[in-house]
Coordinates of C-alpha atoms in Angstrom, one line a residue:
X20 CA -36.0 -44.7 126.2
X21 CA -33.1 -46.2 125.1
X22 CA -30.0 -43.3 123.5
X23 CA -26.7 -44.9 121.5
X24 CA -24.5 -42.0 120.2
X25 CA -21.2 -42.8 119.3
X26 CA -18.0 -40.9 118.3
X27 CA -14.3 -40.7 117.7
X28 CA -11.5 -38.8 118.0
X29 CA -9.6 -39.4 115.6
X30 CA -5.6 -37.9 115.3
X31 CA -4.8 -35.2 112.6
X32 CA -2.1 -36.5 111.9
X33 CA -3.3 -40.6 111.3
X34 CA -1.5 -41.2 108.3
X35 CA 2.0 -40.7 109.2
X36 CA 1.0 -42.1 112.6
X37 CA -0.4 -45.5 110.8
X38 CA 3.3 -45.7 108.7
X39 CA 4.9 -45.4 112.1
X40 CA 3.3 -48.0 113.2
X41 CA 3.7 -50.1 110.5
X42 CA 7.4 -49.6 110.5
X43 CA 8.0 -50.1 114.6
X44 CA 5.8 -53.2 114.4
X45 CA 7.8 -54.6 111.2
X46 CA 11.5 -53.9 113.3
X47 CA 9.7 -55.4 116.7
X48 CA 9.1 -58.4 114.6
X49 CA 12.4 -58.5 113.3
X50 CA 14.2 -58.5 116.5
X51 CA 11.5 -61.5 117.7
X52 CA 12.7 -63.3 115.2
X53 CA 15.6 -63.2 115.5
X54 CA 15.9 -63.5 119.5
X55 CA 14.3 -67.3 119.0
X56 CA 17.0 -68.0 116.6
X57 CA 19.8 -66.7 118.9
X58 CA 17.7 -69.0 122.1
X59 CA 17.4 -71.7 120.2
X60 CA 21.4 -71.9 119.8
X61 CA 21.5 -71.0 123.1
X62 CA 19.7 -74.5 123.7
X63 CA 22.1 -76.6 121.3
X64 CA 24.9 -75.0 122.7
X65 CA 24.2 -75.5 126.6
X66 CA 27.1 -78.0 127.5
X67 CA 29.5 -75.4 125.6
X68 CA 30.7 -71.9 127.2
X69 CA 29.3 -69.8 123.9
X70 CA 25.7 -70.7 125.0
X71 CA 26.4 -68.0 127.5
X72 CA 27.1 -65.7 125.0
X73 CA 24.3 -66.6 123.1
X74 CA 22.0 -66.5 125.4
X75 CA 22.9 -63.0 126.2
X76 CA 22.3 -61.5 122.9
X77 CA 19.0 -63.6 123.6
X78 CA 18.0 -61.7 126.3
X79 CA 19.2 -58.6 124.6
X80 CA 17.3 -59.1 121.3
X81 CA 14.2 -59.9 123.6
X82 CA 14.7 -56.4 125.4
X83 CA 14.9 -54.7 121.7
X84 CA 11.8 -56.0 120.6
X85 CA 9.7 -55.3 123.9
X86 CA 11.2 -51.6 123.9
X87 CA 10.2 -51.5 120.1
X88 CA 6.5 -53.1 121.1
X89 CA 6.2 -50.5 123.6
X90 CA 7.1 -47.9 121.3
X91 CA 5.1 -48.4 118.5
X92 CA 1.8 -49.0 121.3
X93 CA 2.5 -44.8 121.5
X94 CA 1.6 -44.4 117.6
X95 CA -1.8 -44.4 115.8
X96 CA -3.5 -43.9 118.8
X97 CA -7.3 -42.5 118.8
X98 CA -10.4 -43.0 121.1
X99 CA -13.8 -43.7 121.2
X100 CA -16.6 -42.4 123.0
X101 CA -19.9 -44.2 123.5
X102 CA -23.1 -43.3 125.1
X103 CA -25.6 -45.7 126.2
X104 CA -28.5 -45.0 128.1
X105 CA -26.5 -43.0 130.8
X106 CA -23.6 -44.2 130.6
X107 CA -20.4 -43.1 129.0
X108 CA -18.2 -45.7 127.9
X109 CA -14.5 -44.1 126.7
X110 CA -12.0 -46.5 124.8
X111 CA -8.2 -46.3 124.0
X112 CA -8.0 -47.2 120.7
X113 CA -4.7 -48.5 118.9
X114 CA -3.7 -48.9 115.0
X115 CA -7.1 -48.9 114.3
X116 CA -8.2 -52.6 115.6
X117 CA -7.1 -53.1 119.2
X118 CA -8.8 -51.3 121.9
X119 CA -8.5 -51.1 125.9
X120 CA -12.0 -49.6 127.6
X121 CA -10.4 -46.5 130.5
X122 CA -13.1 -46.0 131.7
X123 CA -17.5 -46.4 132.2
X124 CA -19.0 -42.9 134.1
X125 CA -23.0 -43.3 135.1
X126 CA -24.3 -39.6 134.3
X127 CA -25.4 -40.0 138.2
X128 CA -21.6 -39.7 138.7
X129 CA -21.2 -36.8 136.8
X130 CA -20.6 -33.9 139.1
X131 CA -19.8 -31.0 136.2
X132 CA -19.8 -31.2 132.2
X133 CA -18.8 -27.7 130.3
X134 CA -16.3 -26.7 128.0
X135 CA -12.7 -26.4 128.1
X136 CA -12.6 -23.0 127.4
X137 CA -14.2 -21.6 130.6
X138 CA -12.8 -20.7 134.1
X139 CA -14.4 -23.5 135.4
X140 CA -12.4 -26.1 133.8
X141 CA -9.1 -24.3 134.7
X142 CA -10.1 -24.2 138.7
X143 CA -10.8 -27.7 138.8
X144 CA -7.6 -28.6 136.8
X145 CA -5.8 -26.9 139.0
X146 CA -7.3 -28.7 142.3
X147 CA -4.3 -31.4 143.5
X148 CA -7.5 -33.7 144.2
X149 CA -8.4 -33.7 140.9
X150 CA -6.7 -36.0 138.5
X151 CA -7.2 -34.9 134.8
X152 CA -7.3 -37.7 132.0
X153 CA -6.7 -36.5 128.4
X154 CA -8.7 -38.8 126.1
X155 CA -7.6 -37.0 123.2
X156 CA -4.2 -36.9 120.7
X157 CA -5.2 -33.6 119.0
X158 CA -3.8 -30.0 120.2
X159 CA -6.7 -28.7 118.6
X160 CA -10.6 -29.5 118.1
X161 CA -11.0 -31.0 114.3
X162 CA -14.7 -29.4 112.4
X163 CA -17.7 -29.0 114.0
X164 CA -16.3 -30.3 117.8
X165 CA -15.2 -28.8 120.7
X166 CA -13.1 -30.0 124.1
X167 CA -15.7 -30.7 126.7
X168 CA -14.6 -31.9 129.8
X169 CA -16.6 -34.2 132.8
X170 CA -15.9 -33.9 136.1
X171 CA -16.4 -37.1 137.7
X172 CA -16.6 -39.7 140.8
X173 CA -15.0 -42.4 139.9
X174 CA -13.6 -45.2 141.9
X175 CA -13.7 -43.0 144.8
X176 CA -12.1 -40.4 143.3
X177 CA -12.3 -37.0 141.6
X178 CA -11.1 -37.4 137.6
X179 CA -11.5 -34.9 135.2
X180 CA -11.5 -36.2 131.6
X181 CA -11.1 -34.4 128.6
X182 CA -12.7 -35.0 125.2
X183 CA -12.9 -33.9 121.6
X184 CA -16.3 -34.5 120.7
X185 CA -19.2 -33.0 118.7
X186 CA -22.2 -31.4 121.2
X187 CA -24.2 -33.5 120.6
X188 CA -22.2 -36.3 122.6
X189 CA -22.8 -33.6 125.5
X190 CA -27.2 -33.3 124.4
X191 CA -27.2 -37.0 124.8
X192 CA -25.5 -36.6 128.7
X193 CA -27.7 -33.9 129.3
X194 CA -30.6 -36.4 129.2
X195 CA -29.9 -38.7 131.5
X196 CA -28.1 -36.3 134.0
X197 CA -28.8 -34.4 137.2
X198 CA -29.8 -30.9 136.1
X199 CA -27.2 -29.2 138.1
X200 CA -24.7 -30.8 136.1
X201 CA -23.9 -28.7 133.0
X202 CA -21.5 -25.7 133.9
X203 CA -23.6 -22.4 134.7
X204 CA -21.5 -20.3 131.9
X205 CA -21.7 -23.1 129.2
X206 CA -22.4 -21.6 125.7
X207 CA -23.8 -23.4 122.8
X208 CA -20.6 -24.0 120.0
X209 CA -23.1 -22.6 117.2
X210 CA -23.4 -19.5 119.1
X211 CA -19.8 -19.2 120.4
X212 CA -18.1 -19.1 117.0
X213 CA -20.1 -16.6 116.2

């Protein structure tokens, strides 16, 4: 039996965070620009002393635009979530069109899946061996989802991700993982917010 969910989590605030983005990328360019202009007089100028100088607001120009690049990688950020057949796939996604997989978790590697709101995820946040990955922008869960969190063995390690999904990312999981896995004191959202 073959399961594809899929699901995103998007930033509340994606507008603001798309026109930042815009605007850092259009500046970036600018200085790009630019820098090959200033390099390129660099080049007709090597015999003469200024190509030095030239060269320097090269380099500087160069370091403007990587700092900008950098910067505007931090805006519009969301991710994705995909389940397929026991395996979660998790994705950095940026602006919208370019993405960067984190991670893939077999359900077999799934040690504990629960809510954030229980004692359970705060003891194993708190464990030094554990490393805890946010895959979310959002202080708080948009409608209808929740912050569930995996507890995981990956690469030989203990990671505890984070995600802001709906439940039934965490009914498709259920399916393919060990029964043991879902947190004793877990409690269904539809029952919780009442």
């Amino acid at each position: 039996m073959d399961v594809f969910y899929e699901e995103s989590s998007m930033p509340k605030k994606a507008k603001s965070g798309a026109r930042k983005y815009k605007i850092l990328h259009i500046i970036s360019m600018i200085f790009l620009v630019i820098g090959f202009i200033f390099l390129l007089m660099t080049i007709l100028f090597i015999p003469d002393p200024s190509a030095l100088i030239w060269g320097m607001q090269a380099i500087m120009l160069f370091s403007f635009w990587f700092l900008f690049y950098k910067w505007k990688s931090r805006c519009n950020i969301s991710y994705d979530y995909v389940f397929v057949s026991g395996e979660l796939r998790i994705s950095k996604v940026f602006n919208v069109n370019r993405r960067r997989l984190l991670v893939r978790i077999d359900c077999q590697d799934m040690i504990q899946v629960g809510d954030v709101d229980n004692p359970s995820f705060d003891r194993f946040s708190s464990d030094p061996s554990v490393k805890t990955v946010v895959c979310t922008t959002n202080d708080e869960a948009s409608a209808e989802k929740f912050f569930m969190y995996i507890l995981a063995a990956v690469d030989g390690s203990k990671k505890l991700y984070v995600l802001e999904c709906r439940e039934n990312l965490l009914m498709n999981i259920l399916k393919f993982a060990k029964r043991s896995t879902l947190e004793s004191d877990y409690v269904m959202q539809d029952r919780k917010q009442k």
